[in-house]
Coordinates of C-alpha atoms in Angstrom, one line a residue:
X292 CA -56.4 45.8 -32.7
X293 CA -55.5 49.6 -31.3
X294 CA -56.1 50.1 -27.8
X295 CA -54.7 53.8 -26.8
X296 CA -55.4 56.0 -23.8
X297 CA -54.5 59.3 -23.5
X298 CA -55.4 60.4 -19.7
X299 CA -54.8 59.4 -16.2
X300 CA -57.7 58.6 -13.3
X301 CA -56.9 61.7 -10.9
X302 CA -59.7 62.8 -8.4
X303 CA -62.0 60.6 -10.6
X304 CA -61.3 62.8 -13.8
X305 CA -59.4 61.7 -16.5
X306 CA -56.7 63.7 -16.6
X307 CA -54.8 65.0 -19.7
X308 CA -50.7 64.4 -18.6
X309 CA -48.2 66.8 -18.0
X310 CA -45.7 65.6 -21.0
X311 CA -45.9 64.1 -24.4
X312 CA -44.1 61.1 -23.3
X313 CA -46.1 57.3 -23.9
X314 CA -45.7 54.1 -23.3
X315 CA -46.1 51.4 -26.3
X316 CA -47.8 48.5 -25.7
X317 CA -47.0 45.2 -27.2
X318 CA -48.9 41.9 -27.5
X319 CA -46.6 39.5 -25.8
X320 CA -48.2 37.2 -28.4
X321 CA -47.0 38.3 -31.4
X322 CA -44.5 41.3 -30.8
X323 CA -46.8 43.6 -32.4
X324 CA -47.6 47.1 -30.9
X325 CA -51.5 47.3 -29.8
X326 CA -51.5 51.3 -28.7
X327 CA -49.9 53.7 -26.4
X328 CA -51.0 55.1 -23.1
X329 CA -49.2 58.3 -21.0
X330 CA -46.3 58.1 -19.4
X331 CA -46.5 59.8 -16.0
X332 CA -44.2 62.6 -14.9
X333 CA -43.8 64.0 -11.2
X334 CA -46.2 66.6 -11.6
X335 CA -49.1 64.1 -12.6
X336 CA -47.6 61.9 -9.6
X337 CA -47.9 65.1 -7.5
X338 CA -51.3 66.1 -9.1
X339 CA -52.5 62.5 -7.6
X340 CA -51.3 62.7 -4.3
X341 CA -53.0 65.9 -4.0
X342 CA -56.4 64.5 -5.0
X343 CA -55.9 61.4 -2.5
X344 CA -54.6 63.8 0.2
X345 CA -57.9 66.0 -0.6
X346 CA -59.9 62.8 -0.6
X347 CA -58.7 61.6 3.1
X348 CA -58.9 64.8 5.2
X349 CA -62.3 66.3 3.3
X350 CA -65.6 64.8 1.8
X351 CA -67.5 61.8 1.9
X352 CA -64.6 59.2 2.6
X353 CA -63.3 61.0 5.3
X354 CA -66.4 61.3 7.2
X355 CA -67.4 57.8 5.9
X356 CA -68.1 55.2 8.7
X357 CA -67.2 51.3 8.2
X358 CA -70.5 50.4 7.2
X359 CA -70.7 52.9 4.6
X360 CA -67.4 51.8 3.2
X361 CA -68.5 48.2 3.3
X362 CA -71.3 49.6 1.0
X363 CA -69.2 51.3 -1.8
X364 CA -66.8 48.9 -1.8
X365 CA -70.0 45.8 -2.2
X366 CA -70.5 48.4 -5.6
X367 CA -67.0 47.9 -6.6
X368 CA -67.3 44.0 -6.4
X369 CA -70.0 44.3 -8.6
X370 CA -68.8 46.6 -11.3
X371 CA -65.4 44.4 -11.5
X372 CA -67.1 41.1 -11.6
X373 CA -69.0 42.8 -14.9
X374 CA -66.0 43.4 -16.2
X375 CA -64.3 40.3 -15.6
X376 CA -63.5 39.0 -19.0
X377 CA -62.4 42.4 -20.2
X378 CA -60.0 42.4 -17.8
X379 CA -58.9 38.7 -18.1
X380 CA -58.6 39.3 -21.9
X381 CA -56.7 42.8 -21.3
X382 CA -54.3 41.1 -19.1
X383 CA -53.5 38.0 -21.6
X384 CA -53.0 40.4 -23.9
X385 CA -50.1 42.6 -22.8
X386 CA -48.3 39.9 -20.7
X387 CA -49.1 36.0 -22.0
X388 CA -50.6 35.2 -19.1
X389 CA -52.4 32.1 -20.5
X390 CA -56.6 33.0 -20.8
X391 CA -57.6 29.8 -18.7
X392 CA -55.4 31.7 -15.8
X393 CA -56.2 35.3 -16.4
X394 CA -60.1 34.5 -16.5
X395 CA -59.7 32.9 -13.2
X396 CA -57.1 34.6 -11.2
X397 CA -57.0 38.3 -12.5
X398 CA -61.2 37.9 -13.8
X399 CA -63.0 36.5 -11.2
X400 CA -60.1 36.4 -7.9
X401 CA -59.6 40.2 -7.9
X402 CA -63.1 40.8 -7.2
X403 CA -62.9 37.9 -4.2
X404 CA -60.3 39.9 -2.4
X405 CA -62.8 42.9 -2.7
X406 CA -65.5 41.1 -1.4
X407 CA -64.0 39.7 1.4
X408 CA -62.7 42.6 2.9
X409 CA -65.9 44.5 2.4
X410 CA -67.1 42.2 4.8
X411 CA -64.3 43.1 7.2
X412 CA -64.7 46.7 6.8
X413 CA -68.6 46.4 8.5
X414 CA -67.3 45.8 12.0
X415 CA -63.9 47.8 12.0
X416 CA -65.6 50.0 14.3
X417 CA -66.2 48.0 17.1
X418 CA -64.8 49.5 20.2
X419 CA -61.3 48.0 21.9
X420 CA -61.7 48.3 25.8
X421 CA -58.6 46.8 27.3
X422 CA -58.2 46.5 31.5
X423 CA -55.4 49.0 32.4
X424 CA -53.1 48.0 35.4
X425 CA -52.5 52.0 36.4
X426 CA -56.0 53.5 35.8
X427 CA -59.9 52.8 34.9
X428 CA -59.5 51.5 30.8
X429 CA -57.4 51.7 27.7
X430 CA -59.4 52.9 24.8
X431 CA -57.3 51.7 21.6
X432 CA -58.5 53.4 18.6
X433 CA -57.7 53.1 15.0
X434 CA -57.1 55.2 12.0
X435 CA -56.4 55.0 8.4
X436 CA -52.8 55.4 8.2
X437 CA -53.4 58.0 5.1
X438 CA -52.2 58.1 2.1
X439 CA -50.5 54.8 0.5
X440 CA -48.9 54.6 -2.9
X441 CA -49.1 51.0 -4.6
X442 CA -46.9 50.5 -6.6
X443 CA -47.8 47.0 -8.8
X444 CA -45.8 44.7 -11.1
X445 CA -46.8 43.1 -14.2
X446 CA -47.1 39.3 -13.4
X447 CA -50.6 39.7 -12.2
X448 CA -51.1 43.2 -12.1
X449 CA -55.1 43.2 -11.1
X450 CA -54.9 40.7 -8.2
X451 CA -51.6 42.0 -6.5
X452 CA -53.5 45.9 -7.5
X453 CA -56.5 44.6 -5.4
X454 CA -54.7 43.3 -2.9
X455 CA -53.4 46.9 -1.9
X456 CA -56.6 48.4 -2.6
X457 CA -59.2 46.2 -0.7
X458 CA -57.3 46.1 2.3
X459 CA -56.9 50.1 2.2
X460 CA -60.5 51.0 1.8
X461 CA -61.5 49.0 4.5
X462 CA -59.4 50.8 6.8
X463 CA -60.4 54.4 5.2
X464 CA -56.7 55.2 3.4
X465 CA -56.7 56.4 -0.2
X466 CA -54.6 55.6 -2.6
X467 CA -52.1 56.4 -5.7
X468 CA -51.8 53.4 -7.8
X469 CA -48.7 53.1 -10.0
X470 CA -48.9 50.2 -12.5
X471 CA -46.1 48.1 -14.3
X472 CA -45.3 50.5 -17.8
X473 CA -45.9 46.7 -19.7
X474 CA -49.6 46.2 -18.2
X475 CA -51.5 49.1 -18.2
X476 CA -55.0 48.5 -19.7
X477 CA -56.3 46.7 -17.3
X478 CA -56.0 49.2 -14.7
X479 CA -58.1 51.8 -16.6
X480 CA -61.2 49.1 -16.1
X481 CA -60.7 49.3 -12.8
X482 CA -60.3 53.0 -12.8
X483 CA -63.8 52.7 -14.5
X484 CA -65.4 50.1 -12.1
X485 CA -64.2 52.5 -9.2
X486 CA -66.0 55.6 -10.8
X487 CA -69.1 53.1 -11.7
X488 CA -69.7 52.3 -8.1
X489 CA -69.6 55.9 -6.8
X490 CA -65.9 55.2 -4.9
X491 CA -65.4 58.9 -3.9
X492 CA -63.1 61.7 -5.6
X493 CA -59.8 61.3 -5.2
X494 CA -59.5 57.8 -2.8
X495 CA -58.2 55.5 -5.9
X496 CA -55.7 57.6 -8.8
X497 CA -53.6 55.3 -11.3
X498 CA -50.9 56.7 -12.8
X499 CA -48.2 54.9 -15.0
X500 CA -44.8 55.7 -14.9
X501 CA -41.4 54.3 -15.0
X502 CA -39.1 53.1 -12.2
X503 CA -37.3 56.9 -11.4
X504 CA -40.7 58.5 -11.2
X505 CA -41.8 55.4 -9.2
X506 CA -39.1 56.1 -6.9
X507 CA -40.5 60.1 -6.9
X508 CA -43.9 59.1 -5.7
X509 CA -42.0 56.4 -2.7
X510 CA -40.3 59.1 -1.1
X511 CA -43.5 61.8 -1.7
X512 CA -44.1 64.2 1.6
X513 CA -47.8 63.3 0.8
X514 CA -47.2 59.3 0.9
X515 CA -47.6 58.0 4.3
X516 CA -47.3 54.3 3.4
X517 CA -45.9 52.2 0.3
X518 CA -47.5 48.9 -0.9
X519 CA -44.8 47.4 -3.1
X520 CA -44.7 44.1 -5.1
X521 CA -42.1 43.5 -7.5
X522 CA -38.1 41.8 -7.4
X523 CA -36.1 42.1 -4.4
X524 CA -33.5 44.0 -5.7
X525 CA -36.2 46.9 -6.2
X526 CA -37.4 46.2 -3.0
X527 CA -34.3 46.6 -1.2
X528 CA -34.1 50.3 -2.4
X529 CA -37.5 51.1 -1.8
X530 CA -37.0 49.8 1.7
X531 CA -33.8 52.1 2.1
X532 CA -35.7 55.1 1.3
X533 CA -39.0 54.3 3.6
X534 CA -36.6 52.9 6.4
X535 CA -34.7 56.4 6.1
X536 CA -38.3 58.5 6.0
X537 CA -39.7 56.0 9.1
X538 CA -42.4 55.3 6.7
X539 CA -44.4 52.0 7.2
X540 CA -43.7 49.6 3.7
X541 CA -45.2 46.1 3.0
X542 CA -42.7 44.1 0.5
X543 CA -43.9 41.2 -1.3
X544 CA -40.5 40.5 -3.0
X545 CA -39.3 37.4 -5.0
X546 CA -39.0 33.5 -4.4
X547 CA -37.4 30.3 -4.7
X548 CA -39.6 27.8 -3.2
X549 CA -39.1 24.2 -3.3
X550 CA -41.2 22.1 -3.9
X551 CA -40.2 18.5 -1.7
X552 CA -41.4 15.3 -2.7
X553 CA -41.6 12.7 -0.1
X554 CA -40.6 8.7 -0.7
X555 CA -44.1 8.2 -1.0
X556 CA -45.7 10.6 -3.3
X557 CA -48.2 10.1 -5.7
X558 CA -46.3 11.7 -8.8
X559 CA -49.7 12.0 -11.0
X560 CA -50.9 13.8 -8.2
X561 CA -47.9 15.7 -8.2
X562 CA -48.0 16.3 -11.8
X563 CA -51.7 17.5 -12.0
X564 CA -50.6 20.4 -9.2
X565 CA -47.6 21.2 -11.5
X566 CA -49.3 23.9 -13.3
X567 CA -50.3 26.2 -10.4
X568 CA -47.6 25.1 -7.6
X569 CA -44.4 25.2 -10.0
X570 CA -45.3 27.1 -13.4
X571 CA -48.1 29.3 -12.9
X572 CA -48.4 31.6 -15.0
X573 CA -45.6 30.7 -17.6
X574 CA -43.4 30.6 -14.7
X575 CA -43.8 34.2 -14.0
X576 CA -45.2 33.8 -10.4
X577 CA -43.2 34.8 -7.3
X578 CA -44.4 31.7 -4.9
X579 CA -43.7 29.3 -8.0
X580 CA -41.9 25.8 -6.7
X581 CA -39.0 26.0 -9.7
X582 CA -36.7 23.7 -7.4
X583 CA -38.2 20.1 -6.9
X584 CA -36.5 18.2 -4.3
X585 CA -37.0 14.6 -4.9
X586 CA -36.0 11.1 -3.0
X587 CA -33.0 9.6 -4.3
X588 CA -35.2 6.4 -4.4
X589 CA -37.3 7.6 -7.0
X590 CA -35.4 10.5 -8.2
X591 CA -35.0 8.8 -12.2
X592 CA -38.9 8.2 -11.9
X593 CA -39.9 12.1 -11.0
X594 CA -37.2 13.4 -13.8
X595 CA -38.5 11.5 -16.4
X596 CA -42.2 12.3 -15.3
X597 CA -41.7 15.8 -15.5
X598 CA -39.9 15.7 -18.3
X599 CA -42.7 14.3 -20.6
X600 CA -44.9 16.5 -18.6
X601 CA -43.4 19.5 -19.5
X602 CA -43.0 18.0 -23.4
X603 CA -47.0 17.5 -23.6
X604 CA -48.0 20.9 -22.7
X605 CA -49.3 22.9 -25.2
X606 CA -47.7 26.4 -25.7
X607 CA -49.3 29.1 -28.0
X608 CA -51.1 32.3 -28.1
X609 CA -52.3 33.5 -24.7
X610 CA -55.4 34.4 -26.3
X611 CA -56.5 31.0 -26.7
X612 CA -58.4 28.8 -23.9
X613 CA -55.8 25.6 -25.0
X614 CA -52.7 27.2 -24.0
X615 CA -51.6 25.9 -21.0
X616 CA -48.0 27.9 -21.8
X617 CA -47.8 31.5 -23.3
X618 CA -45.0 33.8 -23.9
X619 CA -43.0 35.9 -21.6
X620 CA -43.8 39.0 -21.1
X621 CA -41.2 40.7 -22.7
X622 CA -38.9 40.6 -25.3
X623 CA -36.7 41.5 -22.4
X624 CA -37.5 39.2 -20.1
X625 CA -37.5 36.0 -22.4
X626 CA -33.6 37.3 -23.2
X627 CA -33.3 37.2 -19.4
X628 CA -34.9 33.7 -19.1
X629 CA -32.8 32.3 -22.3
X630 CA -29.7 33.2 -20.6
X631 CA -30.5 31.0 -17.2
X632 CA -31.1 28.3 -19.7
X633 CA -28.0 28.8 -21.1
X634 CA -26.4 28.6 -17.7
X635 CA -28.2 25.6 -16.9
X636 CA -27.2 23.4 -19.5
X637 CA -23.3 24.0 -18.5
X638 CA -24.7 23.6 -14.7
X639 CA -26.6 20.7 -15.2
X640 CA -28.6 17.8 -17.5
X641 CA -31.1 19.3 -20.0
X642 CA -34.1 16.7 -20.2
X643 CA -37.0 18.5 -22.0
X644 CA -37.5 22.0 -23.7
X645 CA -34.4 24.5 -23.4
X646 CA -35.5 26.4 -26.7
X647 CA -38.3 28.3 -28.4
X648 CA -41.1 26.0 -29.5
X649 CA -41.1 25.1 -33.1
X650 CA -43.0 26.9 -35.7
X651 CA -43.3 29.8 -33.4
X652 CA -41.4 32.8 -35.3
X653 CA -43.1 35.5 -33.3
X654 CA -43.8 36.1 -29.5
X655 CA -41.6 36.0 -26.8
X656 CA -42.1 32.0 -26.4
X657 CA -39.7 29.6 -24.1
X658 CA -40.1 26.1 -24.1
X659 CA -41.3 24.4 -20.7
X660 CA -37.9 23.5 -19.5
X661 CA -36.7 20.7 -17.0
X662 CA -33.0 20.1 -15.8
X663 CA -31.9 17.2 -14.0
X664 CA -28.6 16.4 -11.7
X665 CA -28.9 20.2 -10.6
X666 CA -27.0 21.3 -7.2
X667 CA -28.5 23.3 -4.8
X668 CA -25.3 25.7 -5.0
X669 CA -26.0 26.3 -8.8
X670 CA -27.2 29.3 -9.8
X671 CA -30.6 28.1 -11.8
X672 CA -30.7 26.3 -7.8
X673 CA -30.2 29.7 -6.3
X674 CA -31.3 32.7 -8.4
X675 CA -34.5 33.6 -9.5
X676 CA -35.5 32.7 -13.3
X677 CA -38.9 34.2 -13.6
X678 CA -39.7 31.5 -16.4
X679 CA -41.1 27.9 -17.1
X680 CA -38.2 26.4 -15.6
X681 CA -37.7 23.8 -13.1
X682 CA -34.2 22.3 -11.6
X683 CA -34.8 18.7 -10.0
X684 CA -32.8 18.1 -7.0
X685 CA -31.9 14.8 -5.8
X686 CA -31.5 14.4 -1.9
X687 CA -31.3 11.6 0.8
X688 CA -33.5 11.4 3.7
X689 CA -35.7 13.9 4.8
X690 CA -34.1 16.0 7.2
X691 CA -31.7 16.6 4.2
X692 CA -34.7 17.8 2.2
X693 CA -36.1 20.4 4.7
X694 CA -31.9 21.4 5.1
X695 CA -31.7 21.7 1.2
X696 CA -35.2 23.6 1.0
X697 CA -34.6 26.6 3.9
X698 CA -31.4 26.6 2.2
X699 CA -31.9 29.9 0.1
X700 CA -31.9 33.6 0.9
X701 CA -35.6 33.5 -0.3
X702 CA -38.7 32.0 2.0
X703 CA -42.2 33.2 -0.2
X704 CA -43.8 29.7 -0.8
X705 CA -43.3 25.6 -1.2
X706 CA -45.0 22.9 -0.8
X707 CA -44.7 19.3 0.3
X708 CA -46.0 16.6 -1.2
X709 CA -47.3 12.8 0.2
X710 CA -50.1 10.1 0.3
X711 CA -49.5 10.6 3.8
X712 CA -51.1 13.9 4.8
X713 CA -50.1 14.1 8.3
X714 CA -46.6 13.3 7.4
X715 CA -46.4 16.1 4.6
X716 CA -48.2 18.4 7.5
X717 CA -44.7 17.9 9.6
X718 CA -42.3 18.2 7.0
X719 CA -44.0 21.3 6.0
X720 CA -44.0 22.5 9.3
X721 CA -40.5 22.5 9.2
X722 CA -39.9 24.6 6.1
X723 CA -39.1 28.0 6.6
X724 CA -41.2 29.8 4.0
X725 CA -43.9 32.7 4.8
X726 CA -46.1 29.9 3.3
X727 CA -46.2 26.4 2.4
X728 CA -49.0 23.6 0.5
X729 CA -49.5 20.5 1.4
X730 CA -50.4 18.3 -1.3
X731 CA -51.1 21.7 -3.6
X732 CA -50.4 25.3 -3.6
X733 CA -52.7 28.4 -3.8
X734 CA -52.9 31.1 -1.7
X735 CA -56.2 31.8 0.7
X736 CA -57.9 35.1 0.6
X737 CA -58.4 34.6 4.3
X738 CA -55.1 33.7 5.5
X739 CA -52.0 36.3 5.4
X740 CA -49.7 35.6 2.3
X741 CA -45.9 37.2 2.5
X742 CA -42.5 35.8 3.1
X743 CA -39.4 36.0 5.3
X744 CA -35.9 36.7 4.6
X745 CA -35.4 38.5 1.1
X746 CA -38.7 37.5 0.2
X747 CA -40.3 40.7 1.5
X748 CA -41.8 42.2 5.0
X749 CA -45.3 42.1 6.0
X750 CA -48.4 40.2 5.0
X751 CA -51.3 40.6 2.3
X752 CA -54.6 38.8 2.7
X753 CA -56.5 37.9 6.1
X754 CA -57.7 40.4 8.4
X755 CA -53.8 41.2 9.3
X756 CA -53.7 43.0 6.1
X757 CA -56.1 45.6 7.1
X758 CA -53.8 46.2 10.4
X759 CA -50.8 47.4 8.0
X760 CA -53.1 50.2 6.7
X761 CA -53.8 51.3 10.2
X762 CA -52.2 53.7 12.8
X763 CA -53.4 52.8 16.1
X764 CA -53.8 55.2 19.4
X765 CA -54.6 54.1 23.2
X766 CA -56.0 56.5 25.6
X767 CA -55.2 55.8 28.6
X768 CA -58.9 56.3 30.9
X769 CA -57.6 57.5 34.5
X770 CA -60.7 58.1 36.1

């Protein structure tokens, strides 16, 4: 299979790029290159912002009302939702992300965001008439905050694309969309759902590009807000640049959440919430639970459940519904998960996976891996793996387990896990996370998702999303 683009989605034209420069894309599968799309260069980055700046202060979106957004962007829900399994497959394909995963989260929960802030958009323009203390009324009046660039990693690069997006045309902004260099067929479906349901020139433009051009379209005259998902190390520097440019930035950084396991847990329970809570997505997923906190009492019991847990998944092609494990992304990126292993089994007790699957001579496959007797202060404890790896963590008592679970420089997710729900409603209420599951794990379209400390700034999802793509004004009625 050959799948090769050679334009960009600029003012809903595809574009021809400035340079000959491409970016190979490889089946994370088998290794094996699959095509080539453009590699974007500043002047196609400032060719989009122009189009996007064009689209906000001139022609039908600008002088669109809510309503009539809520309209085109009902058109858009439809014309991804046709295109679901396209894009579930295109995503599976470049990344591993497992098909029974892709169809579901990047297929079918993409165009859920869309729809649910389409509703939103409808009554954005109710009017905000607030008592004033030192005249007649405060008028409070908001705005699209203008033009954002999103820039979009390659873990689940439709859903955290759509996050950005939805929010943003509800509000009116328009947008330059830069995806991850390793997953870039999927956003030309979108490009062509946007153009099927008559989304106005120039208010969505993808261009891919790699990080120092990235960096170029974060510190653009013509951005007035950055959407950024990716590590924290990246989003350290893009906050540097939009802190020194005063320039509004939402960061949904990286994570590791803890999953804590109360004296009375139901570990089959536990184990059939493994998959999305602790190793979705091969392990590549930012709120992911890799450090399992588990009562001395019981702690032998949960290791060796997990570890024949872990040993009966089956790992393979992410092309096929079976798999419940694919590769890693990357060639890269398995090297970076290898070497954690590798640091684990001097940090700690190995008891399932630690290699490449067997029979597997091609791909960028990890085993499911499980470590036992592992230290909060070690680094596979500590650091972010990015993998299918877990570290088991034995504590005593539970105000020890909260202690040992706030203690990290992240704070994305967690969850917390009892036959008692009211009890696991306390404990959770005590963990200091951005969010936290009881009993499961799985972000709500309707509630805001983000995290605290290095885990990012600002919230995606609920109606405080749409706030961050907002400037507000008050007018201040004297008589």
């Amino acid at each position: 299979m050959t799948l090769t683009r050679d334009s960009f989605f600029i003012g809903n034209q595809w574009v021809s790029p400035t340079s000959d420069r491409t970016f190979t894309l490889v089946n994370a599968s088998t290794g094996e290159a699959i095509g080539t799309v453009p590699e974007g260069a500043e002047a196609d980055i400032d060719a989009a912002v122009a189009a996007a700046r064009q689209a906000l202060v001139d022609g039908p979106w600008a002088k669109a009302s809510p309503a009539e957004r809520t309209d085109i962007m009902d058109r858009f829900v439809a014309a991804l939702a046709a295109r679901g399994e396209a894009i579930a497959q295109a995503v599976s394909l470049q990344n591993g992300m497992p098909l029974m995963v892709s169809t579901q989260l990047e297929g079918q929960f993409g165009a859920g965001v869309v729809h649910y802030y389409a509703a939103l958009a409808r009554g954005l323009d109710a009017p905000d008439v607030r008592p004033s203390q030192m005249g007649r009324e405060t008028l409070v009046e908001r705005s699209p905050v203008g033009v954002v660039a999103a820039i979009v990693p390659w873990n689940f690069p439709v859903t955290l694309a759509l996050n950005k997006i939805a929010p943003a045309l509800a509000a009116g902004c328009t947008m330059v969309i830069k995806p991850s260099p390793g997953t870039v067929l999927d956003s030309y479906l979108l490009a062509e759902a946007a153009l099927e349901a008559g989304v106005p020139a120039g208010v969505l433009n993808w261009v891919a590009a790699d990080r120092e051009v990235g960096a170029y379209l974060v510190s653009h005259p013509g951005i007035d807000k950055v959407a950024f998902t990716g590590s924290t190390a990246a989003g350290r520097m893009i906050a540097r640049t939009c802190g020194e440019l005063l320039r509004p930035v939402t960061l949904e950084l990286g994570g590791k959440s803890a999953a804590i396991l109360l004296e009375d847990v139901d570990i089959g329970a536990f184990l059939q919430g493994v998959p999305f809570a602790c190793l979705l997505n091969n392990g590549q997923a930012c709120f992911n639970a890799t450090r399992v906190l588990a009562p001395r009492s019981r702690y032998g019991e949960v290791v060796e459940a997990l570890a024949s847990f872990a040993s009966s998944l089956t790992v393979g092609d992410a092309l096929d519904p079976a798999t419940h494990v694919g590769p890693m992304a990357t060639a890269a990126h398995r090297e970076r998960v290898e070497g954690y292993i590798a640091l684990g089994k001097d940090e700690a007790r190995l008891v399932a996976g630690g290699g490449r699957p067997k029979g597997t001579n091609r791909g960028w496959f990890v085993e499911p891996t499980i470590f036992a007797d592992v230290a909060n202060t070690d680094r596979i404890a500590r650091e972010e793996i990015f993998g299918p790896v877990l570290a088991v963590i034995p504590y005593d008592g539970e105000d020890e387990a909260v202690k040992l679970a706030n203690d990290s420089e992240y704070g994305l997710g967690g969850s917390v896990w009892s036959a008692d729900g009211a009890h696991a409603l306390a404990v959770a209420r005590q963990v200091a996370s951005g969010t936290v599951g009881v009993n499961g794990y799985m972000p709500s379209i309707g509630s805001p998702f983000g995290g605290i400390k290095a885990s990012g700034l600002g919230r995606e999802f609920g109606p405080e999303a749409v706030g961050a793509y907002q400037s507000t004004k008050s007018i201040y009625v004297m008589g």
